[in-house]
Amino acid sequence: MERKWWHGKTAYQVYPKSFMDLNGDGIGDVPGVIEKLDYIQELGAEILWLSPIYCSPLADQGYDISDYFSIDPRFGTMADVDRLLEEAKKRGIAVIMDLVVNHCSDEHEWFRRACEDPEGPYGKFFYIRDWQEGQPYPCNWRSYFGGPCWNLLPGHTDKIYFHAFHRKQPDLNWENPELRQAVYDMINWWLDKGVAGFRIDAIINIKKFLPFQDFPADREDGMCSIREMLARAKGVTVFLEEMADRTFRPHDAFTVGEVFDEKEEELPLFIGEHGCFSTMFDFSGTLLNKSPKGWYDQKPVTMEQYKQAFFASQRRVAKVGFLATILENHDEPRGVSFFLPPEGRTETGKKMLGGLSFFLRGLPFLYQGQEIGMENTVISDIARVDDISTLDEYQVALDAGLSPEEALAAVARLSRDNARTPMQWDASPNAGFSAGEPWLPVNPNYTRINLAEQRGRPDSLWSFYREMIRIRKDPELAETVVYGALEPYLEEREGLMAYFRRGERTLLVAGSTGGEPQRLPLPGRLKRVLLNNLEDYKEQAGELTLAPWQFLLLEVE
Ligand code: GLC
Ligand code: CA
């Protein structure tokens, strides 16, 4: 396999709005990210993914872009971004931006012009259709954030436009070569500026199943999930290949696709040796227990499910390429709250979960706060919820007959706000995030869980993450950690997740996932213990006993 500059790196996702607010307006900003570059370097991450900071009405927190070429004043200026790129480079950190091109904002100039002249060139940048009051829409697909995918075109009574996400996020028409060219020009403009690549948002949605048509309804609202159309749409890779050829490849850019619902045969086209992305996220954990009825119907995930899901995805991609492994991101609840049972949410348990995830074969992406074990927040009032997805799911739960209290409890555990509370830097007011009032309340547990408390403590979760990142770069171990094959061990044993990484060396990664001690026969001589989330370990006659929640990274013969 050809070696790439990004293979051995660890990536860190910053959600700028909640990372560090330097001017005290309660909103994190680019100068705040610059100030924390030393921190990111100290942690050891070498790829920095910034969630969107472009001009945006923030209907979906910046994933609704009104100008791809300027920075939202709430986040800073283009000069700040230039400085960020420069300062990051000095520290050996490659910055990747979020590329949101399935849709733009309804406040983007393209859309405004389309409203003025739907038959003109910008009208063709979108999916606009004729419609009469009382008529059915061209299709009955339910948008990701609830309700139909169609909305009246502003300024018109007889025209509608398509949006897969929020009505303020009109979909761009990728069938139109002029639109595609405009997107490529924009991408190249950023790459020429010095960004190292992109995280590519919602990209699978750019290929629509056309002509628009109804599919069988899956809820009483008469609509069907938009994922149904993804299952039927064919040919997304034709667009992706063209985009890669005209933009990413000539720049040797690093790209990570946000891809759900890919088809088996597409995997090599996405992340194979000559794929159109460098990698894509492994959402196998995220997707566990999703219910077609909605969040209220989703059962808690177990560590057994976690193990099976990740082993399955490891098998699927082993011969193809690398996935980007994640425990969480800005769209998910906190990983430790989602995957660990309440009794496992200790520093020990969090280290175990972090370790099992980090050493999978793939490219680890950490999300801000994961390295200190930030947990879900307390959501006790729907009026204080910001996330549009949570608001929609709350309504779905009410419509299904849940009481307001039940509905709130059901959606709180899955809300995207859980990941979006401000970064917990220290125990000072607002967790050291802002001198003003944070746009989203800080998690009340910040006095206990914060970076300052963990940074200097050798046995903290933070130190553990830092050590994992160091091991990934260690010249003696990198070949095995980065490229070594993954082989599950004692896979059927409940309460244990263990696997080998076989390369120049043989590593054994093992965690006791169920709160019970676990016997772990060693297949060969134990050479050294590289990581242990407890002080000791028990070895006897070629066998280790893992204490509850114990995690070990071993080198064996
Ligand atoms: C992606 C983003 C999410 C956003 C959506 C629409 O899933 O990660 O935050 O709401 O796309 O752009
Ligand atoms: Ca600010």
Coordinates of C-alpha atoms and ligand atoms in Angstrom, one line a residue:
M1 CA 0.0 0.0 0.0
E2 CA 1.2 3.4 -0.9
R3 CA 2.2 5.5 2.2
K4 CA 0.5 8.8 2.6
W5 CA 1.4 11.8 4.7
W6 CA -1.7 11.5 6.8
H7 CA -1.7 7.8 7.6
G8 CA 0.1 8.0 10.9
K9 CA -1.5 11.1 12.3
T10 CA -4.2 11.7 14.9
A11 CA -6.9 14.2 14.1
Y12 CA -8.7 16.5 16.5
Q13 CA -12.1 18.0 15.8
V14 CA -12.7 21.5 17.0
Y15 CA -16.3 22.8 17.1
P16 CA -15.3 26.5 17.1
K17 CA -18.4 27.9 18.6
S18 CA -17.8 26.0 21.8
F19 CA -14.0 25.7 21.9
M20 CA -12.6 29.0 23.2
D21 CA -14.1 32.5 23.2
L22 CA -11.5 35.2 23.3
N23 CA -13.5 38.4 23.0
G24 CA -16.1 37.5 25.7
D25 CA -19.2 37.5 23.5
G26 CA -20.1 33.9 24.6
I27 CA -19.2 32.5 21.2
G28 CA -16.0 30.6 20.5
D29 CA -13.9 32.1 17.8
V30 CA -10.9 31.6 15.5
P31 CA -8.6 33.7 17.8
G32 CA -9.6 31.3 20.5
V33 CA -8.5 28.3 18.4
I34 CA -5.2 30.0 17.7
E35 CA -4.6 30.5 21.4
K36 CA -5.2 26.8 21.9
L37 CA -2.9 25.6 19.2
D38 CA -0.2 25.0 21.7
Y39 CA -2.6 22.8 23.6
I40 CA -3.4 20.8 20.6
Q41 CA 0.2 20.4 19.9
E42 CA 0.9 19.3 23.4
L43 CA -1.8 16.7 23.1
G44 CA -0.1 15.5 20.0
A45 CA -2.8 15.8 17.3
E46 CA -1.5 16.7 13.9
I47 CA -4.7 17.2 11.9
L48 CA -7.1 19.8 13.0
W49 CA -10.7 19.7 11.6
L50 CA -12.6 22.9 12.1
S51 CA -16.4 22.7 11.9
P52 CA -17.8 25.5 9.7
I53 CA -16.8 29.1 10.4
Y54 CA -18.0 30.6 7.1
C55 CA -20.7 33.3 7.0
S56 CA -23.9 31.7 8.0
P57 CA -27.3 32.6 9.6
L58 CA -26.5 29.6 11.9
A59 CA -29.9 27.9 11.3
D60 CA -27.9 24.7 11.6
Q61 CA -24.9 26.0 13.4
G62 CA -22.9 27.0 10.3
Y63 CA -23.8 24.0 8.2
D64 CA -25.9 26.5 6.3
I65 CA -23.4 28.6 4.5
S66 CA -24.3 32.0 3.0
D67 CA -20.8 32.8 1.7
Y68 CA -18.1 30.2 1.2
F69 CA -15.4 32.8 0.8
S70 CA -15.8 34.7 4.0
I71 CA -15.7 34.1 7.7
D72 CA -18.7 34.8 9.9
P73 CA -17.8 37.9 12.0
R74 CA -19.0 36.0 15.1
F75 CA -16.0 33.6 14.5
G76 CA -13.5 36.2 13.3
T77 CA -12.0 37.4 10.1
M78 CA -10.2 36.0 7.1
A79 CA -7.0 37.5 8.6
D80 CA -7.6 35.4 11.7
V81 CA -7.9 32.3 9.5
D82 CA -4.6 33.2 7.7
R83 CA -2.9 33.5 11.0
L84 CA -4.4 30.2 12.1
L85 CA -3.1 28.4 9.1
E86 CA 0.4 30.0 9.6
E87 CA 0.5 29.3 13.3
A88 CA -0.7 25.7 12.8
K89 CA 1.9 25.1 10.2
K90 CA 4.6 26.2 12.6
R91 CA 3.4 23.5 15.0
G92 CA 3.2 20.8 12.4
I93 CA -0.6 20.8 12.4
A94 CA -2.5 20.4 9.2
V95 CA -5.8 22.3 9.2
I96 CA -8.8 20.9 7.4
M97 CA -12.1 22.8 6.9
D98 CA -15.6 21.6 6.7
L99 CA -16.9 21.3 3.1
V100 CA -20.6 21.7 3.0
V101 CA -21.7 21.4 -0.6
N102 CA -24.8 19.3 -0.6
H103 CA -26.7 22.5 0.2
C104 CA -26.0 26.1 1.0
S105 CA -28.0 28.6 3.0
D106 CA -31.2 30.1 1.7
E107 CA -29.4 33.4 2.4
H108 CA -26.6 32.6 -0.1
E109 CA -26.5 34.8 -3.1
W110 CA -27.1 31.9 -5.4
F111 CA -30.4 31.2 -3.8
R112 CA -31.5 34.8 -3.6
R113 CA -30.8 35.1 -7.4
A114 CA -32.7 31.8 -7.9
C115 CA -35.7 33.3 -6.1
E116 CA -35.5 36.4 -8.3
D117 CA -35.3 34.4 -11.5
P118 CA -36.1 30.7 -11.1
E119 CA -35.7 30.1 -14.9
G120 CA -32.3 31.9 -14.9
P121 CA -28.8 30.3 -14.4
Y122 CA -29.1 30.3 -10.6
G123 CA -32.5 28.7 -10.7
K124 CA -30.7 25.7 -12.1
F125 CA -28.3 25.6 -9.2
F126 CA -31.2 24.2 -7.1
Y127 CA -34.1 21.8 -7.4
I128 CA -37.1 24.1 -8.1
R129 CA -40.4 22.7 -9.3
D130 CA -43.8 24.1 -10.1
W131 CA -46.5 23.5 -7.6
Q132 CA -50.1 24.5 -6.9
E133 CA -51.7 24.9 -3.4
G134 CA -53.5 21.6 -2.6
Q135 CA -51.3 19.5 -4.9
P136 CA -49.0 16.8 -3.6
Y137 CA -45.3 17.5 -3.6
P138 CA -43.1 15.9 -6.2
C139 CA -42.1 13.3 -3.6
N140 CA -43.1 12.3 -0.1
W141 CA -39.6 12.2 1.4
R142 CA -39.2 13.3 5.0
S143 CA -36.3 15.7 5.5
Y144 CA -33.6 14.9 8.1
F145 CA -34.8 17.5 10.4
G146 CA -38.5 16.6 10.0
G147 CA -41.3 17.6 7.8
P148 CA -41.4 17.4 4.0
C149 CA -38.4 18.1 1.8
W150 CA -40.2 20.8 -0.1
N151 CA -40.9 24.4 0.8
L152 CA -42.4 27.4 -1.0
L153 CA -39.8 29.3 -3.0
P154 CA -39.6 32.8 -1.3
G155 CA -41.4 35.4 -3.3
H156 CA -43.5 32.8 -5.2
T157 CA -46.8 31.0 -4.6
D158 CA -46.5 28.5 -7.4
K159 CA -42.9 27.2 -7.0
I160 CA -41.2 25.0 -4.4
Y161 CA -37.6 24.0 -3.8
F162 CA -36.0 20.8 -2.4
H163 CA -34.2 20.6 0.9
A164 CA -32.9 17.3 2.4
F165 CA -32.1 19.0 5.7
H166 CA -33.7 22.2 7.1
R167 CA -35.8 24.5 4.9
K168 CA -33.0 27.1 5.3
Q169 CA -30.6 24.6 3.6
P170 CA -31.7 24.3 0.0
D171 CA -30.0 21.5 -1.9
L172 CA -27.6 22.3 -4.7
N173 CA -28.3 20.7 -8.0
W174 CA -25.2 18.6 -8.8
E175 CA -26.6 17.5 -12.1
N176 CA -25.8 21.0 -13.3
P177 CA -22.1 21.2 -14.5
E178 CA -22.1 24.9 -13.9
L179 CA -22.9 24.4 -10.2
R180 CA -20.2 21.7 -10.0
Q181 CA -17.6 24.0 -11.5
A182 CA -18.5 26.8 -9.0
V183 CA -18.0 24.3 -6.2
Y184 CA -14.7 23.1 -7.5
D185 CA -13.5 26.7 -7.9
M186 CA -14.3 27.4 -4.3
I187 CA -12.6 24.2 -3.1
N188 CA -9.4 25.1 -5.1
W189 CA -9.5 28.6 -3.7
W190 CA -9.3 27.2 -0.1
L191 CA -6.6 24.6 -1.0
D192 CA -4.5 27.2 -2.7
K193 CA -4.8 29.3 0.5
G194 CA -3.2 26.5 2.4
V195 CA -5.8 24.3 4.0
A196 CA -4.7 20.7 3.9
G197 CA -8.1 19.3 2.9
F198 CA -11.6 18.9 4.1
R199 CA -14.1 17.0 6.1
I200 CA -16.9 16.5 3.6
D201 CA -20.4 17.0 4.9
A202 CA -23.4 14.9 4.1
I203 CA -21.8 14.2 0.7
I204 CA -23.7 11.1 -0.1
N205 CA -26.8 13.2 -0.5
I206 CA -25.6 15.0 -3.6
K207 CA -26.9 12.3 -5.9
K208 CA -30.7 12.3 -5.9
F209 CA -32.9 9.5 -7.1
L210 CA -34.6 11.3 -10.1
P211 CA -37.2 12.0 -11.2
F212 CA -38.6 12.7 -7.8
Q213 CA -41.3 10.2 -6.8
D214 CA -43.1 8.8 -3.8
F215 CA -42.0 5.8 -1.9
P216 CA -44.1 3.8 0.5
A217 CA -44.8 5.8 3.7
D218 CA -43.0 4.6 6.9
R219 CA -44.9 6.7 9.5
E220 CA -48.4 8.0 9.9
D221 CA -47.4 11.3 8.5
G222 CA -47.5 9.7 5.0
M223 CA -43.9 10.4 4.3
C224 CA -40.9 8.1 4.0
S225 CA -37.3 8.5 5.3
I226 CA -35.0 10.3 2.9
R227 CA -32.6 7.4 3.4
E228 CA -34.9 5.4 1.2
M229 CA -33.9 7.5 -1.7
L230 CA -30.2 7.1 -0.9
A231 CA -30.7 3.4 -1.1
R232 CA -32.0 3.7 -4.6
A233 CA -29.9 6.6 -6.0
K234 CA -27.0 5.3 -8.1
G235 CA -23.9 7.0 -9.4
V236 CA -22.7 9.3 -6.6
T237 CA -19.1 8.3 -7.3
V238 CA -19.3 9.8 -10.8
F239 CA -19.6 13.2 -9.2
L240 CA -17.1 12.4 -6.5
E241 CA -14.5 11.2 -9.0
E242 CA -14.8 14.4 -10.9
M243 CA -14.5 16.5 -7.8
A244 CA -11.4 14.6 -6.6
D245 CA -9.7 14.9 -10.0
R246 CA -10.3 18.6 -10.3
T247 CA -9.5 19.5 -6.7
F248 CA -8.2 17.1 -4.1
R249 CA -5.8 15.0 -6.1
P250 CA -3.8 17.8 -7.7
H251 CA -3.3 19.2 -4.2
D252 CA -2.6 15.9 -2.4
A253 CA -5.3 17.0 -0.1
F254 CA -6.5 14.9 2.9
T255 CA -10.3 14.3 2.8
V256 CA -12.6 12.5 5.1
G257 CA -16.1 11.9 3.9
E258 CA -19.2 11.9 6.1
V259 CA -20.8 8.9 4.5
F260 CA -23.8 7.0 5.7
D261 CA -25.6 4.3 3.8
E262 CA -22.9 3.5 1.3
K263 CA -23.4 0.5 -0.9
E264 CA -20.9 -2.4 -0.5
E265 CA -19.5 -2.0 -4.0
E266 CA -18.9 1.7 -3.5
L267 CA -16.4 1.2 -0.6
P268 CA -13.3 0.8 -2.8
L269 CA -14.4 3.7 -4.9
F270 CA -14.6 5.8 -1.8
I271 CA -11.6 4.8 0.2
G272 CA -9.7 2.3 -1.9
E273 CA -6.1 3.0 -3.1
H274 CA -7.5 5.2 -5.8
G275 CA -10.6 6.3 -4.0
C276 CA -12.1 9.7 -4.1
F277 CA -11.6 10.3 -0.3
S278 CA -8.6 9.6 1.9
T279 CA -10.9 8.1 4.4
M280 CA -14.4 8.2 5.7
F281 CA -15.9 8.0 9.2
D282 CA -16.7 4.7 10.7
F283 CA -20.3 5.3 11.9
S284 CA -20.9 1.7 12.9
G285 CA -21.2 2.7 16.6
T286 CA -23.4 5.7 15.9
L287 CA -25.9 3.7 13.9
L288 CA -26.5 1.1 16.6
N289 CA -30.1 0.7 17.7
K290 CA -31.4 3.5 15.5
S291 CA -35.2 3.1 15.3
P292 CA -37.2 4.1 12.2
K293 CA -39.8 5.5 14.7
G294 CA -37.4 8.1 16.1
W295 CA -35.1 8.8 19.0
Y296 CA -37.7 8.0 21.6
D297 CA -37.7 4.4 20.5
Q298 CA -33.9 3.9 20.5
K299 CA -32.6 1.4 23.1
P300 CA -29.3 2.0 25.0
V301 CA -26.2 0.5 23.3
T302 CA -24.2 -2.1 25.0
M303 CA -20.4 -2.7 24.8
E304 CA -21.1 -6.1 23.3
Q305 CA -22.8 -4.3 20.4
Y306 CA -20.0 -1.9 20.2
K307 CA -17.5 -4.8 19.8
Q308 CA -19.5 -6.6 17.2
A309 CA -20.1 -3.4 15.2
F310 CA -16.5 -2.4 15.0
F311 CA -15.2 -5.8 14.3
A312 CA -17.6 -6.1 11.5
S313 CA -16.5 -2.8 10.0
Q314 CA -12.8 -3.7 10.5
R315 CA -13.4 -6.9 8.4
R316 CA -15.3 -5.0 5.8
V317 CA -12.5 -2.5 5.1
A318 CA -9.4 -4.5 6.0
K319 CA -8.4 -5.1 2.3
V320 CA -9.8 -1.8 1.0
G321 CA -8.5 1.1 3.0
F322 CA -8.7 3.1 6.3
L323 CA -11.8 4.3 8.1
A324 CA -11.6 7.2 10.4
T325 CA -12.5 5.9 13.9
I326 CA -14.6 8.0 16.2
L327 CA -16.3 7.8 19.5
E328 CA -18.3 11.0 19.1
N329 CA -18.6 14.2 17.1
H330 CA -20.7 17.4 17.1
D331 CA -23.7 15.4 15.9
E332 CA -23.7 12.8 18.6
P333 CA -24.1 12.5 22.3
R334 CA -20.8 12.1 24.2
G335 CA -19.3 8.7 23.5
V336 CA -18.7 7.8 27.1
S337 CA -22.4 8.5 27.9
F338 CA -23.5 6.6 24.8
F339 CA -21.4 3.5 25.0
L340 CA -20.6 3.0 28.6
P341 CA -23.2 1.9 31.2
P342 CA -23.5 4.3 34.1
E343 CA -21.3 2.3 36.4
G344 CA -18.5 2.3 33.7
R345 CA -18.3 6.1 33.4
T346 CA -15.3 6.4 35.6
E347 CA -11.9 7.5 34.4
T348 CA -10.9 3.8 34.3
G349 CA -13.9 2.9 32.1
K350 CA -13.3 5.9 29.9
K351 CA -9.7 4.9 29.3
M352 CA -10.8 1.5 28.4
L353 CA -13.4 2.7 25.8
G354 CA -10.9 5.3 24.5
G355 CA -8.2 2.6 24.2
L356 CA -10.3 0.0 22.5
S357 CA -11.4 2.7 19.9
F358 CA -8.0 4.3 19.4
F359 CA -6.0 1.2 18.5
L360 CA -8.5 0.0 15.9
R361 CA -6.9 0.0 12.5
G362 CA -7.9 3.4 11.1
L363 CA -7.4 7.0 11.5
P364 CA -8.4 8.2 15.0
F365 CA -10.5 11.4 15.1
L366 CA -10.9 12.8 18.6
Y367 CA -13.6 15.3 19.3
Q368 CA -12.9 18.3 21.6
G369 CA -13.4 17.3 25.2
Q370 CA -13.2 13.6 24.6
E371 CA -9.7 13.6 25.9
I372 CA -10.9 14.7 29.3
G373 CA -14.0 12.5 29.3
M374 CA -16.7 15.1 28.9
E375 CA -20.1 13.6 29.4
N376 CA -23.6 14.4 28.3
T377 CA -25.0 17.5 29.8
V378 CA -28.2 18.0 31.8
I379 CA -31.1 19.0 29.6
S380 CA -34.1 19.7 31.8
D381 CA -36.0 22.3 29.7
I382 CA -36.9 21.9 26.0
A383 CA -37.0 25.7 25.8
R384 CA -33.2 25.8 26.4
V385 CA -32.4 23.3 23.6
D386 CA -30.7 24.8 20.6
D387 CA -30.3 21.7 18.3
I388 CA -32.9 21.6 15.6
S389 CA -32.7 17.9 15.4
T390 CA -33.6 17.5 19.1
L391 CA -36.5 19.9 18.7
D392 CA -37.9 17.8 15.9
E393 CA -37.4 14.5 17.7
Y394 CA -39.1 15.9 20.8
Q395 CA -42.2 16.6 18.7
V396 CA -42.0 13.1 17.1
A397 CA -42.0 11.7 20.6
L398 CA -45.0 13.8 21.7
D399 CA -46.9 12.8 18.6
A400 CA -46.2 9.2 19.5
G401 CA -48.0 9.7 22.7
L402 CA -45.2 10.3 25.2
S403 CA -45.8 12.9 28.0
P404 CA -43.6 16.0 27.8
E405 CA -41.4 14.7 30.6
E406 CA -41.0 11.3 28.9
A407 CA -40.3 13.0 25.6
L408 CA -37.7 15.3 27.0
A409 CA -35.9 12.4 28.8
A410 CA -36.0 10.3 25.7
V411 CA -34.4 13.0 23.4
A412 CA -32.0 14.5 26.0
R413 CA -29.7 11.4 26.0
L414 CA -29.3 11.7 22.2
S415 CA -29.3 15.4 21.7
R416 CA -26.5 17.0 19.6
D417 CA -26.3 19.7 22.3
N418 CA -24.6 17.2 24.5
A419 CA -21.5 17.5 22.4
R420 CA -21.8 21.2 21.8
T421 CA -21.5 22.5 25.4
P422 CA -18.4 24.6 25.9
M423 CA -15.0 23.0 26.3
Q424 CA -14.2 22.5 29.9
W425 CA -10.8 24.1 30.3
D426 CA -10.7 24.7 34.1
A427 CA -12.9 25.1 37.2
S428 CA -13.3 28.9 36.9
P429 CA -16.7 30.4 35.9
N430 CA -17.9 29.2 32.5
A431 CA -15.2 26.5 32.6
G432 CA -12.6 29.0 31.4
F433 CA -14.4 29.1 28.0
S434 CA -15.6 32.6 28.0
A435 CA -15.7 35.8 30.1
G436 CA -19.2 36.4 28.9
E437 CA -22.3 34.2 29.0
P438 CA -21.8 31.1 26.9
W439 CA -24.2 30.7 24.0
L440 CA -25.0 27.2 25.3
P441 CA -24.8 26.5 29.1
V442 CA -21.6 24.8 30.3
N443 CA -22.1 21.3 31.6
P444 CA -22.6 21.7 35.4
N445 CA -20.0 19.0 36.0
Y446 CA -17.1 21.3 34.8
T447 CA -15.8 21.8 38.3
R448 CA -15.0 18.1 38.5
I449 CA -14.2 17.3 34.8
N450 CA -11.9 19.9 33.3
L451 CA -8.5 20.0 31.6
A452 CA -6.7 21.9 34.4
E453 CA -7.4 19.2 36.8
Q454 CA -6.1 16.5 34.5
R455 CA -3.3 18.1 32.6
G456 CA -0.6 17.7 35.3
R457 CA -1.9 14.4 36.7
P458 CA 0.0 11.4 35.3
D459 CA -2.9 9.0 35.8
S460 CA -5.6 11.2 34.3
L461 CA -7.6 10.3 31.3
W462 CA -6.0 13.2 29.5
S463 CA -2.5 11.8 30.1
F464 CA -3.7 8.5 28.9
Y465 CA -5.0 10.0 25.6
R466 CA -1.7 11.9 25.2
E467 CA 0.2 8.6 25.7
M468 CA -1.9 6.8 23.1
I469 CA -1.2 9.5 20.6
R470 CA 2.5 9.3 21.4
I471 CA 2.5 5.5 20.9
R472 CA 0.9 5.9 17.5
K473 CA 3.8 8.1 16.5
D474 CA 6.6 6.1 18.3
P475 CA 9.0 5.0 15.5
E476 CA 9.2 1.6 17.1
L477 CA 5.5 1.0 17.1
A478 CA 4.0 3.2 14.4
E479 CA 4.3 0.6 11.6
T480 CA 2.3 -1.8 13.6
V481 CA -0.2 0.6 15.1
V482 CA -0.9 2.3 11.8
Y483 CA -0.6 -0.4 9.2
G484 CA -0.8 -3.7 11.2
A485 CA -3.6 -6.0 10.4
L486 CA -6.4 -6.3 13.0
E487 CA -7.4 -9.8 14.2
P488 CA -10.1 -10.2 16.8
Y489 CA -9.3 -12.4 19.7
L490 CA -11.7 -14.5 21.8
E491 CA -14.4 -12.6 20.0
E492 CA -17.3 -14.7 21.3
R493 CA -16.4 -14.0 25.0
E494 CA -19.0 -11.7 26.5
G495 CA -17.5 -8.9 28.6
L496 CA -14.2 -8.9 26.8
M497 CA -13.1 -7.0 23.7
A498 CA -9.7 -8.0 22.5
Y499 CA -7.7 -7.9 19.3
F500 CA -4.3 -8.3 17.9
R501 CA -2.5 -5.8 15.7
R502 CA 0.0 -7.6 13.6
G503 CA 2.8 -5.8 11.8
E504 CA 6.5 -5.6 12.5
R505 CA 5.5 -6.4 16.0
T506 CA 2.5 -8.0 17.6
L507 CA 0.3 -6.0 19.9
L508 CA -2.6 -7.2 21.9
V509 CA -5.3 -4.8 22.9
A510 CA -7.8 -5.9 25.5
G511 CA -10.5 -4.4 27.6
S512 CA -12.8 -5.9 30.2
T513 CA -16.1 -4.3 29.0
G514 CA -18.7 -5.6 31.4
G515 CA -17.6 -4.8 34.9
E516 CA -16.5 -8.5 35.5
P517 CA -12.9 -9.8 35.7
Q518 CA -11.8 -11.5 32.5
R519 CA -9.2 -14.2 31.9
L520 CA -7.0 -13.5 28.9
P521 CA -4.7 -16.4 27.9
L522 CA -1.5 -15.1 26.3
P523 CA -0.7 -16.7 23.0
G524 CA 3.0 -15.9 23.4
R525 CA 5.4 -14.5 25.8
L526 CA 4.5 -11.1 27.2
K527 CA 7.2 -8.7 26.1
R528 CA 6.0 -5.5 27.7
V529 CA 2.9 -3.6 28.9
L530 CA 2.6 -0.4 26.9
L531 CA -0.6 0.9 28.5
N532 CA -2.6 0.0 31.6
N533 CA -5.5 1.9 33.0
L534 CA -5.0 0.4 36.4
E535 CA -1.8 0.3 38.5
D536 CA -1.3 -3.5 38.3
Y537 CA -2.1 -6.5 36.3
K538 CA -2.3 -10.1 37.2
E539 CA -0.3 -12.7 35.3
Q540 CA 0.0 -16.4 36.1
A541 CA 1.1 -19.3 33.9
G542 CA 0.7 -17.5 30.6
E543 CA -2.6 -16.0 31.5
L544 CA -3.6 -12.5 32.5
T545 CA -6.6 -11.6 34.5
L546 CA -8.2 -8.3 33.7
A547 CA -9.9 -6.5 36.5
P548 CA -13.4 -5.0 35.8
W549 CA -13.0 -2.2 33.2
Q550 CA -9.3 -2.9 32.9
F551 CA -7.6 -2.0 29.6
L552 CA -4.2 -3.2 28.5
L553 CA -2.1 -2.6 25.5
L554 CA 0.6 -5.3 25.4
E555 CA 3.4 -6.3 23.1
V556 CA 3.6 -10.0 22.9
E557 CA 5.8 -12.4 21.1
Ligands
GLC1 C1 -23.9 16.9 8.8 C2 -23.3 17.7 9.9 C3 -24.5 18.2 10.7 C4 -25.4 19.0 9.8 C5 -25.8 18.2 8.6 C6 -26.4 19.1 7.5 O1 -24.4 15.7 9.2 O2 -22.4 17.1 10.6 O3 -24.1 18.9 11.8 O4 -26.6 19.3 10.5 O5 -24.7 17.6 8.0 O6 -25.4 19.9 7.0
CA2 CA -16.1 35.3 20.6

